[in-house]
Short mmCIF file of C-alpha atoms in Angstrom, two decimals:
data_model
loop_
_atom_site.label_atom_id
_atom_site.label_comp_id
_atom_site.label_asym_id
_atom_site.label_seq_id
_atom_site.Cartn_x
_atom_site.Cartn_y
_atom_site.Cartn_z
CA MET T 1 -114.76 -122.64 -82.07
CA GLN T 2 -112.33 -122.91 -79.21
CA ASP T 3 -108.60 -123.27 -80.53
CA SER T 4 -107.55 -126.76 -79.88
CA GLY T 5 -104.50 -127.34 -81.89
CA ILE T 6 -104.33 -130.96 -80.86
CA ASN T 7 -107.15 -131.68 -83.33
CA VAL T 8 -104.93 -131.00 -86.15
CA LEU T 9 -102.95 -134.22 -85.34
CA PHE T 10 -106.04 -136.36 -85.97
CA MET T 11 -107.29 -134.50 -89.06
CA GLY T 12 -107.13 -136.48 -92.10
CA SER T 13 -103.90 -138.59 -92.50
CA ASN T 14 -101.65 -135.95 -90.56
CA PHE T 15 -100.34 -138.14 -88.05
CA LEU T 16 -99.65 -140.87 -90.53
CA ARG T 17 -97.84 -138.34 -92.64
CA LEU T 18 -95.56 -137.26 -89.68
CA LEU T 19 -94.64 -140.85 -89.23
CA GLU T 20 -93.84 -141.22 -92.92
CA GLY T 21 -91.62 -138.15 -92.47
CA LEU T 22 -89.98 -139.83 -89.61
CA CYS T 23 -89.38 -142.67 -91.87
CA VAL T 24 -87.61 -140.57 -94.34
CA THR T 25 -85.32 -139.16 -91.54
CA LEU T 26 -84.53 -142.54 -90.02
CA ARG T 27 -84.01 -144.07 -93.64
CA ILE T 28 -81.43 -141.42 -94.48
CA SER T 29 -79.65 -141.74 -91.15
CA LEU T 30 -79.61 -145.39 -90.89
CA ILE T 31 -78.22 -145.87 -94.48
CA SER T 32 -75.62 -143.30 -93.70
CA VAL T 33 -74.70 -144.99 -90.48
CA ILE T 34 -74.63 -148.44 -91.90
CA LEU T 35 -72.21 -147.17 -94.64
CA SER T 36 -70.16 -145.00 -92.20
CA ILE T 37 -69.29 -147.79 -89.84
CA PRO T 38 -67.39 -150.00 -92.13
CA LEU T 39 -65.76 -147.04 -93.92
CA GLY T 40 -65.00 -145.34 -90.67
CA ILE T 41 -63.27 -148.63 -89.57
CA PHE T 42 -61.12 -148.57 -92.64
CA PHE T 43 -60.39 -144.93 -92.28
CA GLY T 44 -59.49 -145.23 -88.56
CA ILE T 45 -57.01 -147.93 -89.39
CA PHE T 46 -55.67 -145.84 -92.05
CA MET T 47 -55.32 -142.94 -89.70
CA THR T 48 -53.05 -145.01 -87.47
CA LEU T 49 -50.46 -145.92 -90.16
CA LYS T 50 -47.11 -144.19 -89.53
CA ASN T 51 -46.74 -143.17 -93.17
CA PRO T 52 -46.52 -139.26 -93.34
CA PHE T 53 -48.49 -139.16 -96.69
CA SER T 54 -51.48 -141.06 -95.27
CA LYS T 55 -51.46 -138.97 -92.06
CA ALA T 56 -51.68 -135.80 -94.01
CA ILE T 57 -54.39 -137.03 -96.21
CA SER T 58 -56.53 -138.21 -93.30
CA ARG T 59 -55.65 -135.06 -91.34
CA ILE T 60 -57.01 -132.72 -94.06
CA TYR T 61 -60.06 -134.86 -94.76
CA LEU T 62 -61.04 -134.98 -90.97
CA GLU T 63 -60.33 -131.28 -90.53
CA PHE T 64 -62.32 -130.31 -93.59
CA ILE T 65 -65.33 -132.32 -92.64
CA ARG T 66 -65.14 -131.03 -89.08
CA ILE T 67 -64.70 -127.34 -89.86
CA MET T 68 -67.49 -127.15 -92.41
CA PRO T 69 -70.90 -126.91 -91.01
CA GLN T 70 -72.99 -129.96 -92.26
CA LEU T 71 -75.34 -127.54 -93.78
CA VAL T 72 -72.76 -126.02 -96.05
CA LEU T 73 -71.67 -129.58 -97.05
CA LEU T 74 -75.18 -130.34 -97.91
CA PHE T 75 -75.60 -127.09 -100.05
CA ILE T 76 -72.16 -127.95 -101.75
CA ALA T 77 -73.25 -131.41 -102.57
CA TYR T 78 -76.74 -130.60 -103.74
CA PHE T 79 -76.28 -127.29 -105.58
CA GLY T 80 -72.56 -126.85 -105.85
CA VAL T 81 -71.74 -130.20 -107.48
CA THR T 82 -74.63 -129.68 -110.00
CA ARG T 83 -73.18 -126.31 -110.96
CA ALA T 84 -69.68 -127.48 -111.13
CA PHE T 85 -69.84 -130.82 -112.74
CA GLY T 86 -73.36 -130.85 -114.16
CA TRP T 87 -74.12 -134.01 -112.19
CA SER T 88 -77.68 -133.72 -110.86
CA LEU T 89 -77.66 -135.65 -107.67
CA SER T 90 -81.16 -136.07 -106.13
CA ALA T 91 -81.63 -134.50 -102.66
CA ASP T 92 -81.65 -137.99 -101.08
CA VAL T 93 -78.47 -139.10 -102.64
CA SER T 94 -76.60 -135.68 -101.77
CA ALA T 95 -77.81 -135.94 -98.18
CA THR T 96 -76.61 -139.67 -97.99
CA VAL T 97 -73.20 -138.61 -99.45
CA VAL T 98 -72.60 -135.93 -97.10
CA PHE T 99 -73.77 -137.93 -94.07
CA VAL T 100 -71.55 -140.73 -95.08
CA LEU T 101 -68.49 -138.43 -95.56
CA TRP T 102 -69.26 -136.98 -92.20
CA GLY T 103 -69.88 -140.28 -90.49
CA THR T 104 -66.89 -141.91 -91.93
CA ALA T 105 -64.66 -138.96 -90.58
CA GLU T 106 -66.29 -139.18 -87.16
CA MET T 107 -66.23 -143.06 -86.97
CA GLY T 108 -62.67 -143.01 -88.18
CA ASP T 109 -61.67 -140.76 -85.38
CA LEU T 110 -63.36 -142.87 -82.91
CA VAL T 111 -61.60 -145.95 -84.35
CA ARG T 112 -58.40 -144.31 -84.23
CA GLY T 113 -58.87 -143.23 -80.74
CA ALA T 114 -59.82 -146.61 -79.48
CA LEU T 115 -56.84 -148.29 -81.35
CA ILE T 116 -54.24 -146.08 -80.00
CA SER T 117 -55.82 -146.30 -76.40
CA ILE T 118 -54.59 -149.93 -76.44
CA PRO T 119 -51.46 -150.03 -74.32
CA LYS T 120 -48.12 -150.87 -75.93
CA ASN T 121 -47.67 -153.40 -73.21
CA GLN T 122 -50.64 -155.43 -74.50
CA TYR T 123 -48.82 -155.83 -77.82
CA ASP T 124 -45.59 -156.73 -76.16
CA SER T 125 -47.11 -159.39 -73.87
CA ALA T 126 -48.94 -161.01 -76.88
CA PHE T 127 -45.70 -161.12 -78.94
CA ALA T 128 -43.82 -162.31 -75.94
CA LEU T 129 -46.38 -165.33 -76.05
CA GLY T 130 -45.22 -166.04 -79.59
CA MET T 131 -48.27 -164.61 -81.27
CA THR T 132 -47.87 -163.07 -84.69
CA LYS T 133 -48.94 -159.60 -85.56
CA ALA T 134 -52.24 -160.94 -87.08
CA GLN T 135 -53.08 -163.13 -84.08
CA THR T 136 -52.36 -160.14 -81.81
CA PHE T 137 -54.70 -157.98 -83.79
CA ILE T 138 -57.48 -160.57 -83.90
CA HIS T 139 -57.42 -161.85 -80.41
CA ILE T 140 -56.08 -158.96 -78.33
CA VAL T 141 -56.43 -155.65 -80.22
CA VAL T 142 -59.91 -155.99 -82.05
CA PRO T 143 -61.88 -157.39 -79.05
CA GLN T 144 -60.73 -154.64 -76.82
CA THR T 145 -61.26 -151.86 -79.43
CA PHE T 146 -64.67 -153.21 -80.30
CA ARG T 147 -65.74 -152.89 -76.63
CA ARG T 148 -64.52 -149.16 -76.43
CA LEU T 149 -66.21 -148.38 -79.75
CA ILE T 150 -69.80 -149.72 -79.36
CA PRO T 151 -70.92 -146.98 -76.98
CA LEU T 152 -69.17 -144.22 -78.85
CA THR T 153 -70.71 -145.64 -82.26
CA ILE T 154 -74.25 -145.63 -80.78
CA ASN T 155 -73.78 -142.08 -79.60
CA LEU T 156 -72.63 -141.17 -83.04
CA THR T 157 -75.89 -142.82 -84.50
CA THR T 158 -77.99 -140.59 -82.37
CA ARG T 159 -76.14 -137.59 -83.37
CA MET T 160 -76.56 -138.54 -86.99
CA ILE T 161 -80.30 -139.02 -86.61
CA LYS T 162 -80.72 -135.56 -85.05
CA THR T 163 -78.52 -133.98 -87.66
CA THR T 164 -80.54 -135.34 -90.55
CA SER T 165 -83.17 -132.60 -89.78
CA LEU T 166 -80.92 -130.41 -91.85
CA VAL T 167 -81.92 -132.18 -95.02
CA VAL T 168 -85.20 -130.20 -95.12
CA LEU T 169 -82.99 -127.22 -96.32
CA ILE T 170 -82.36 -129.07 -99.67
CA GLY T 171 -85.99 -129.86 -100.14
CA ILE T 172 -86.35 -133.33 -98.57
CA THR T 173 -89.73 -133.87 -97.08
CA GLU T 174 -88.79 -135.35 -93.78
CA VAL T 175 -90.56 -135.29 -90.47
CA LEU T 176 -89.92 -131.48 -89.85
CA LYS T 177 -91.12 -130.54 -93.13
CA VAL T 178 -94.36 -132.53 -92.90
CA GLY T 179 -94.86 -130.83 -89.68
CA LYS T 180 -94.27 -127.24 -91.21
CA GLN T 181 -96.91 -128.22 -93.95
CA ILE T 182 -99.47 -129.20 -91.54
CA ILE T 183 -98.96 -126.09 -89.36
CA ASP T 184 -99.11 -123.90 -92.47
CA ALA T 185 -102.25 -125.48 -93.82
CA ASN T 186 -104.05 -125.00 -90.50
CA ARG T 187 -102.58 -121.62 -89.78
CA PHE T 188 -105.92 -119.81 -89.49
CA GLU T 189 -108.07 -122.52 -88.01
CA TYR T 190 -105.67 -123.61 -85.51
CA PRO T 191 -103.04 -121.04 -84.63
CA SER T 192 -101.74 -123.19 -81.74
CA ALA T 193 -101.12 -126.18 -83.94
CA ALA T 194 -97.39 -125.46 -84.08
CA LEU T 195 -96.97 -126.22 -80.40
CA TRP T 196 -98.79 -129.71 -80.84
CA VAL T 197 -97.04 -130.57 -84.04
CA TYR T 198 -93.48 -129.77 -82.79
CA GLY T 199 -94.37 -131.42 -79.47
CA VAL T 200 -95.15 -134.59 -81.43
CA ILE T 201 -92.00 -134.37 -83.55
CA PHE T 202 -90.11 -133.85 -80.41
CA LEU T 203 -91.53 -136.90 -79.00
CA LEU T 204 -90.90 -138.89 -82.20
CA TYR T 205 -87.16 -137.96 -82.11
CA PHE T 206 -87.00 -138.78 -78.54
CA LEU T 207 -88.62 -142.30 -79.06
CA ALA T 208 -86.17 -142.79 -81.88
CA CYS T 209 -83.21 -141.79 -79.93
CA TRP T 210 -83.59 -142.63 -76.50
CA PRO T 211 -83.54 -146.42 -76.57
CA ILE T 212 -80.41 -146.09 -78.56
CA SER T 213 -78.77 -144.04 -75.82
CA VAL T 214 -80.00 -146.17 -73.14
CA MET T 215 -78.49 -149.10 -74.90
CA ALA T 216 -75.15 -147.20 -75.20
CA LYS T 217 -75.10 -146.50 -71.33
CA LYS T 218 -75.89 -150.20 -70.53
CA LEU T 219 -72.97 -151.33 -72.77
CA GLU T 220 -70.64 -148.73 -71.43
CA LYS T 221 -71.35 -150.10 -67.83
CA ARG T 222 -70.98 -153.65 -68.82
CA TRP T 223 -67.60 -153.22 -70.69
CA GLY T 224 -66.26 -150.03 -69.09
CA MET S 1 -26.47 -179.34 -62.69
CA GLU S 2 -25.56 -180.20 -66.30
CA ASN S 3 -23.65 -177.37 -68.20
CA LYS S 4 -25.56 -177.16 -71.37
CA VAL S 5 -25.61 -173.68 -72.62
CA GLN S 6 -29.08 -172.47 -73.12
CA LEU S 7 -28.77 -168.80 -73.98
CA LYS S 8 -25.70 -167.14 -75.14
CA ILE S 9 -25.07 -163.34 -75.91
CA ASN S 10 -22.05 -162.47 -78.07
CA ASN S 11 -21.04 -158.75 -78.07
CA LEU S 12 -24.43 -157.30 -77.93
CA ARG S 13 -24.71 -153.66 -78.86
CA LYS S 14 -28.09 -151.74 -78.69
CA ARG S 15 -28.56 -148.10 -79.70
CA PHE S 16 -31.58 -145.81 -79.51
CA GLY S 17 -30.78 -143.29 -82.05
CA THR S 18 -27.22 -142.14 -81.13
CA GLU S 19 -27.47 -143.27 -77.52
CA VAL S 20 -25.77 -146.40 -76.73
CA VAL S 21 -27.83 -148.34 -74.26
CA LEU S 22 -26.18 -151.70 -74.32
CA ASP S 23 -22.37 -151.69 -75.11
CA GLY S 24 -20.80 -155.12 -75.82
CA ILE S 25 -22.53 -157.61 -73.70
CA ASN S 26 -21.32 -161.12 -73.39
CA LEU S 27 -23.39 -163.54 -71.34
CA THR S 28 -23.87 -167.09 -71.11
CA VAL S 29 -26.85 -168.75 -69.44
CA ASN S 30 -26.75 -172.43 -68.85
CA LYS S 31 -29.67 -174.74 -68.48
CA GLY S 32 -31.34 -174.52 -65.08
CA GLU S 33 -29.26 -171.45 -64.19
CA VAL S 34 -30.76 -168.43 -62.49
CA VAL S 35 -29.12 -165.14 -63.49
CA VAL S 36 -30.08 -162.07 -61.72
CA VAL S 37 -29.27 -158.66 -63.53
CA LEU S 38 -28.77 -155.78 -61.03
CA GLY S 39 -27.77 -152.27 -61.63
CA PRO S 40 -28.82 -148.61 -61.19
CA SER S 41 -31.95 -147.50 -63.12
CA GLY S 42 -31.33 -146.61 -66.66
CA CYS S 43 -28.45 -148.89 -66.99
CA GLY S 44 -30.10 -150.96 -69.72
CA LYS S 45 -31.44 -153.90 -67.72
CA SER S 46 -35.01 -154.00 -69.14
CA THR S 47 -33.68 -153.44 -72.53
CA LEU S 48 -31.29 -156.43 -72.15
CA LEU S 49 -34.22 -158.66 -71.27
CA ARG S 50 -36.37 -157.25 -74.18
CA CYS S 51 -33.61 -157.96 -76.65
CA MET S 52 -33.43 -161.58 -75.39
CA ASN S 53 -36.90 -162.36 -76.83
CA GLY S 54 -36.69 -160.12 -79.85
CA LEU S 55 -38.99 -157.25 -78.46
CA GLU S 56 -36.09 -154.96 -79.23
CA ALA S 57 -33.99 -155.18 -82.36
CA ILE S 58 -30.24 -155.19 -81.58
CA SER S 59 -27.83 -153.25 -83.32
CA GLU S 60 -24.87 -155.41 -83.27
CA GLY S 61 -23.69 -158.92 -82.07
CA GLU S 62 -26.02 -161.86 -81.62
CA ILE S 63 -28.34 -163.61 -79.18
CA LEU S 64 -28.45 -167.43 -79.49
CA LEU S 65 -31.04 -169.65 -77.86
CA ASP S 66 -30.20 -173.28 -78.07
CA GLY S 67 -27.79 -172.20 -80.83
CA GLU S 68 -30.54 -170.36 -82.90
CA LYS S 69 -30.17 -166.91 -83.66
CA ILE S 70 -32.91 -164.51 -82.09
CA THR S 71 -33.61 -161.69 -84.63
CA ALA S 72 -36.58 -159.28 -84.04
CA GLY S 73 -39.00 -159.23 -86.84
CA SER S 74 -37.66 -162.40 -88.41
CA LYS S 75 -40.00 -165.24 -89.36
CA GLU S 76 -38.73 -167.56 -86.77
CA ILE S 77 -39.05 -165.18 -83.87
CA THR S 78 -42.65 -166.36 -83.08
CA LYS S 79 -41.29 -169.91 -82.92
CA LEU S 80 -38.41 -168.94 -80.77
CA ARG S 81 -40.43 -166.70 -78.37
CA GLN S 82 -42.53 -169.81 -77.48
CA LYS S 83 -39.46 -171.21 -75.72
CA ILE S 84 -39.01 -167.97 -73.79
CA GLY S 85 -41.55 -166.78 -71.31
CA MET S 86 -41.52 -163.23 -70.21
CA VAL S 87 -43.30 -161.44 -67.47
CA PHE S 88 -43.52 -157.61 -67.27
CA GLN S 89 -43.71 -155.25 -64.38
CA SER S 90 -47.25 -154.18 -65.12
CA TYR S 91 -48.64 -157.66 -65.56
CA ASP S 92 -50.40 -156.86 -68.75
CA LEU S 93 -53.01 -159.46 -68.52
CA PHE S 94 -55.61 -159.31 -71.34
CA PRO S 95 -58.40 -157.36 -69.82
CA HIS S 96 -61.22 -158.64 -71.86
CA LYS S 97 -60.54 -162.38 -70.86
CA ASN S 98 -60.83 -164.18 -67.71
CA ILE S 99 -57.87 -165.77 -66.03
CA LEU S 100 -58.20 -169.21 -67.59
CA ASP S 101 -58.71 -167.74 -71.13
CA ASN S 102 -55.71 -165.65 -70.67
CA VAL S 103 -53.63 -168.55 -69.66
CA THR S 104 -54.83 -170.82 -72.32
CA LEU S 105 -55.07 -168.35 -75.33
CA ALA S 106 -51.47 -168.66 -76.41
CA PRO S 107 -51.24 -172.51 -76.11
CA ILE S 108 -54.42 -172.98 -78.07
CA LYS S 109 -53.89 -170.30 -80.77
CA VAL S 110 -50.07 -170.47 -81.01
CA GLN S 111 -49.22 -173.89 -80.15
CA LYS S 112 -52.44 -175.29 -81.49
CA ILE S 113 -53.00 -177.83 -78.81
CA PRO S 114 -56.62 -178.82 -78.10
CA ARG S 115 -58.50 -176.68 -75.55
CA LYS S 116 -58.97 -179.51 -73.09
CA GLU S 117 -55.32 -180.16 -72.95
CA ALA S 118 -54.45 -176.58 -72.60
CA GLU S 119 -56.94 -176.37 -69.71
CA GLU S 120 -55.43 -179.28 -67.92
CA ARG S 121 -51.99 -177.61 -68.26
CA ALA S 122 -53.48 -174.33 -66.90
CA GLU S 123 -55.23 -176.09 -64.02
CA LYS S 124 -52.03 -177.80 -62.86
CA LEU S 125 -50.25 -174.35 -63.00
CA LEU S 126 -53.13 -172.35 -61.46
CA ARG S 127 -53.52 -174.74 -58.57
CA ARG S 128 -49.75 -174.46 -57.90
CA VAL S 129 -49.99 -170.69 -57.55
CA GLY S 130 -53.30 -170.79 -55.73
CA LEU S 131 -55.50 -169.19 -58.41
CA TRP S 132 -57.60 -172.06 -59.72
CA LYS S 133 -60.46 -170.77 -57.79
CA LYS S 134 -60.09 -167.46 -59.62
CA ARG S 135 -60.00 -168.84 -63.04
CA LYS S 136 -63.33 -167.36 -63.97
CA ALA S 137 -62.39 -163.81 -62.51
CA PHE S 138 -61.46 -161.09 -64.94
CA PRO S 139 -58.12 -159.30 -64.28
CA ARG S 140 -59.65 -156.16 -62.87
CA GLU S 141 -61.12 -158.35 -60.10
CA LEU S 142 -57.84 -159.53 -58.88
CA SER S 143 -55.11 -157.86 -56.58
CA GLY S 144 -51.71 -157.00 -57.89
CA GLY S 145 -50.04 -160.00 -56.52
CA GLN S 146 -52.78 -162.18 -58.06
CA LYS S 147 -52.39 -160.63 -61.35
CA GLN S 148 -48.75 -161.10 -61.44
CA ARG S 149 -48.90 -164.69 -60.43
CA ALA S 150 -51.46 -165.20 -63.21
CA ALA S 151 -49.13 -163.45 -65.61
CA ILE S 152 -46.30 -165.93 -64.56
CA VAL S 153 -48.68 -168.89 -65.14
CA ARG S 154 -49.62 -167.49 -68.59
CA ALA S 155 -45.93 -167.38 -69.55
CA LEU S 156 -45.31 -170.99 -68.03
CA CYS S 157 -48.48 -172.51 -69.77
CA MET S 158 -46.25 -172.35 -73.07
CA ASN S 159 -43.87 -174.61 -71.38
CA PRO S 160 -41.01 -172.40 -72.02
CA GLU S 161 -37.30 -173.21 -71.60
CA VAL S 162 -36.26 -169.92 -70.37
CA MET S 163 -38.13 -167.34 -68.25
CA LEU S 164 -37.40 -163.65 -68.17
CA PHE S 165 -38.69 -161.42 -65.38
CA ASP S 166 -38.60 -157.77 -65.72
CA GLU S 167 -39.01 -156.18 -62.27
CA VAL S 168 -42.17 -158.14 -61.59
CA THR S 169 -42.61 -156.99 -58.13
CA ALA S 170 -41.83 -153.29 -58.62
CA ALA S 171 -45.40 -152.25 -58.95
CA LEU S 172 -46.51 -154.26 -56.05
CA ASP S 173 -47.54 -153.45 -52.46
CA PRO S 174 -44.89 -154.88 -50.06
CA GLN S 175 -47.21 -157.58 -48.63
CA MET S 176 -47.78 -158.90 -52.20
CA VAL S 177 -44.18 -159.00 -53.16
CA ARG S 178 -43.71 -162.27 -51.15
CA GLU S 179 -46.25 -164.36 -52.79
CA VAL S 180 -44.81 -163.50 -56.24
CA LEU S 181 -41.23 -164.05 -55.17
CA ASN S 182 -42.31 -167.49 -53.57
CA VAL S 183 -43.58 -168.65 -57.13
CA MET S 184 -40.32 -167.59 -58.63
CA LEU S 185 -38.22 -169.31 -56.00
CA GLU S 186 -40.25 -172.46 -56.41
CA LEU S 187 -39.74 -172.21 -60.17
CA ALA S 188 -35.88 -171.74 -59.66
CA GLU S 189 -35.84 -174.87 -57.42
CA GLY S 190 -37.64 -176.73 -60.14
CA GLY S 191 -34.76 -176.27 -62.52
CA MET S 192 -36.16 -173.44 -64.71
CA THR S 193 -33.57 -171.33 -66.56
CA MET S 194 -34.24 -167.72 -65.54
CA VAL S 195 -33.12 -164.32 -66.24
CA ILE S 196 -34.41 -161.89 -63.46
CA VAL S 197 -34.14 -158.12 -63.29
CA THR S 198 -35.12 -157.11 -59.75
CA HIS S 199 -34.52 -154.63 -56.80
CA GLU S 200 -35.36 -157.10 -54.14
CA MET S 201 -31.71 -157.74 -52.91
CA GLN S 202 -32.52 -160.37 -50.34
CA PHE S 203 -34.41 -162.30 -53.01
CA ALA S 204 -31.62 -161.83 -55.49
CA ARG S 205 -29.16 -163.24 -53.02
CA ALA S 206 -31.32 -166.21 -52.46
CA VAL S 207 -32.40 -167.16 -55.84
CA ALA S 208 -29.39 -166.42 -58.11
CA ASP S 209 -26.70 -168.75 -59.32
CA LYS S 210 -24.93 -165.84 -60.88
CA ILE S 211 -25.27 -162.05 -60.44
CA ILE S 212 -24.58 -159.77 -63.33
CA PHE S 213 -24.09 -156.14 -62.50
CA LEU S 214 -24.79 -153.64 -65.21
CA GLU S 215 -23.45 -150.14 -65.45
CA LYS S 216 -24.18 -147.67 -68.26
CA GLY S 217 -24.87 -150.56 -70.81
CA LYS S 218 -21.80 -152.65 -69.76
CA ILE S 219 -21.38 -155.63 -67.53
CA THR S 220 -18.93 -154.62 -64.92
CA GLU S 221 -19.24 -157.36 -62.52
CA GLU S 222 -20.19 -161.05 -62.97
CA ALA S 223 -20.06 -163.19 -59.67
CA GLU S 224 -21.64 -165.62 -57.57
CA PRO S 225 -24.24 -163.97 -55.22
CA GLU S 226 -22.28 -164.42 -52.06
CA GLU S 227 -19.23 -163.00 -53.40
CA PHE S 228 -21.12 -160.09 -55.04
CA PHE S 229 -23.03 -159.06 -51.98
CA THR S 230 -20.23 -159.39 -49.48
CA ASN S 231 -17.22 -158.22 -51.52
CA PRO S 232 -18.37 -156.25 -54.49
CA LYS S 233 -15.26 -155.16 -56.77
CA THR S 234 -16.32 -152.10 -58.31
CA GLU S 235 -17.06 -148.79 -56.60
CA THR S 236 -20.46 -148.43 -58.30
CA ALA S 237 -21.64 -151.79 -57.19
CA LYS S 238 -20.68 -150.97 -53.65
CA GLU S 239 -22.46 -147.65 -53.80
CA PHE S 240 -25.37 -149.50 -55.28
CA LEU S 241 -25.68 -152.15 -52.59
CA GLN S 242 -25.03 -149.42 -49.89
CA SER S 243 -28.30 -147.48 -51.23
CA PHE S 244 -30.36 -150.41 -50.00
CA VAL S 245 -28.84 -150.13 -46.36
CA TYR S 246 -30.47 -147.68 -44.08
CA GLU S 247 -28.59 -146.35 -41.25
CA LYS S 248 -30.22 -143.66 -39.18
CA HIS S 249 -27.37 -141.45 -38.21
CA LYS S 250 -26.14 -141.34 -41.76
CA ILE S 251 -29.03 -139.60 -43.26
CA GLN S 252 -28.55 -135.85 -42.93
#
């Protein structure tokens, strides 16, 4: 029989399984994003404090997370923590913890950047109008920061969705893993299945991330 | 003009680290008086203005507005600042709000007056400076001169008793300077108490009741404009005024 790897996609519940795998990917990334955003906002504000102690702590945290490859962080959380403390974190929990730690650091840096990009004159003119610090923050600083942050946050979200493909290495059966299983199961009958399966996975990632980045571009234009 | 003291500065000193920026300033501004502060750059003019509404903390001395002490960072400062409008060189309108919202924000949030009343106030003022038609525009859509007029209106909308102007035309194209200065002249004629830092000598001469010449943080001359411009007493003031006169053969 002619090798037509495309058939693999329609065999049994293969396609459905791929979609389920995608759901795992999206679930981990969305939970991480939803937790990272508020934590990152607090971390960002924390980073702008003038206190040398808080500065040092946030610097170390940010650099540590940035320097370590996410894969290493995943291994530490999944294998290392179990060894060191005897806590047996499930793969899902380890992955979420790592992505929240990473997302908080990145989001915090975005928030810090947006906050310090508000010119000092904006504060001065608000104070000169008799506004208190709180009023200045609520009416002047937050709205301007928010506008700068939305496109950046959305970009971070797409990065997180893509990076979750690493969780396959701590044994989570997400979309890439499902694809691999399907390919392996049909290795002899359909040698070209890999092309089709990975092609579909590519498409799925694209469909998940593309609308998000289109939205980011639009908002950037409107508020730029 | 009644001689009620509006703003009084007693022996003000201001240091940045070890550098003395203002050194023993004494100044009285009466109600309805227009004081123009002149001086070479770096002499402390802007710092003096910023001290007057507590944007800069002073090191020694006191500043009194209607007899009430202005202290940066104090609880009363936000109350006192409502009586002192300030306009900056770089306009500093709020970029995320349209002109009307820029102007009414502080009256609504700080003075807590109803939106409708704030907008009536704003309409009157915006019409006066010819910007009512632009009320829905955002700051980035306006020219420099329009932005600066809007910034003046934003300060005026709080019904201040004193207005401080910090080189408000310095960033403007020459043809836009006029429209802003006209607004200020009109304000002066209306009896507003004003302290102005400017490099527009013709304007200073026309608008001022009193000229203050500041040199290295000290007031070295205090005079009526006619006297100051025709017969400056100090060498530095002479040189300063001379620097605005261009004579072809003198340039080497």
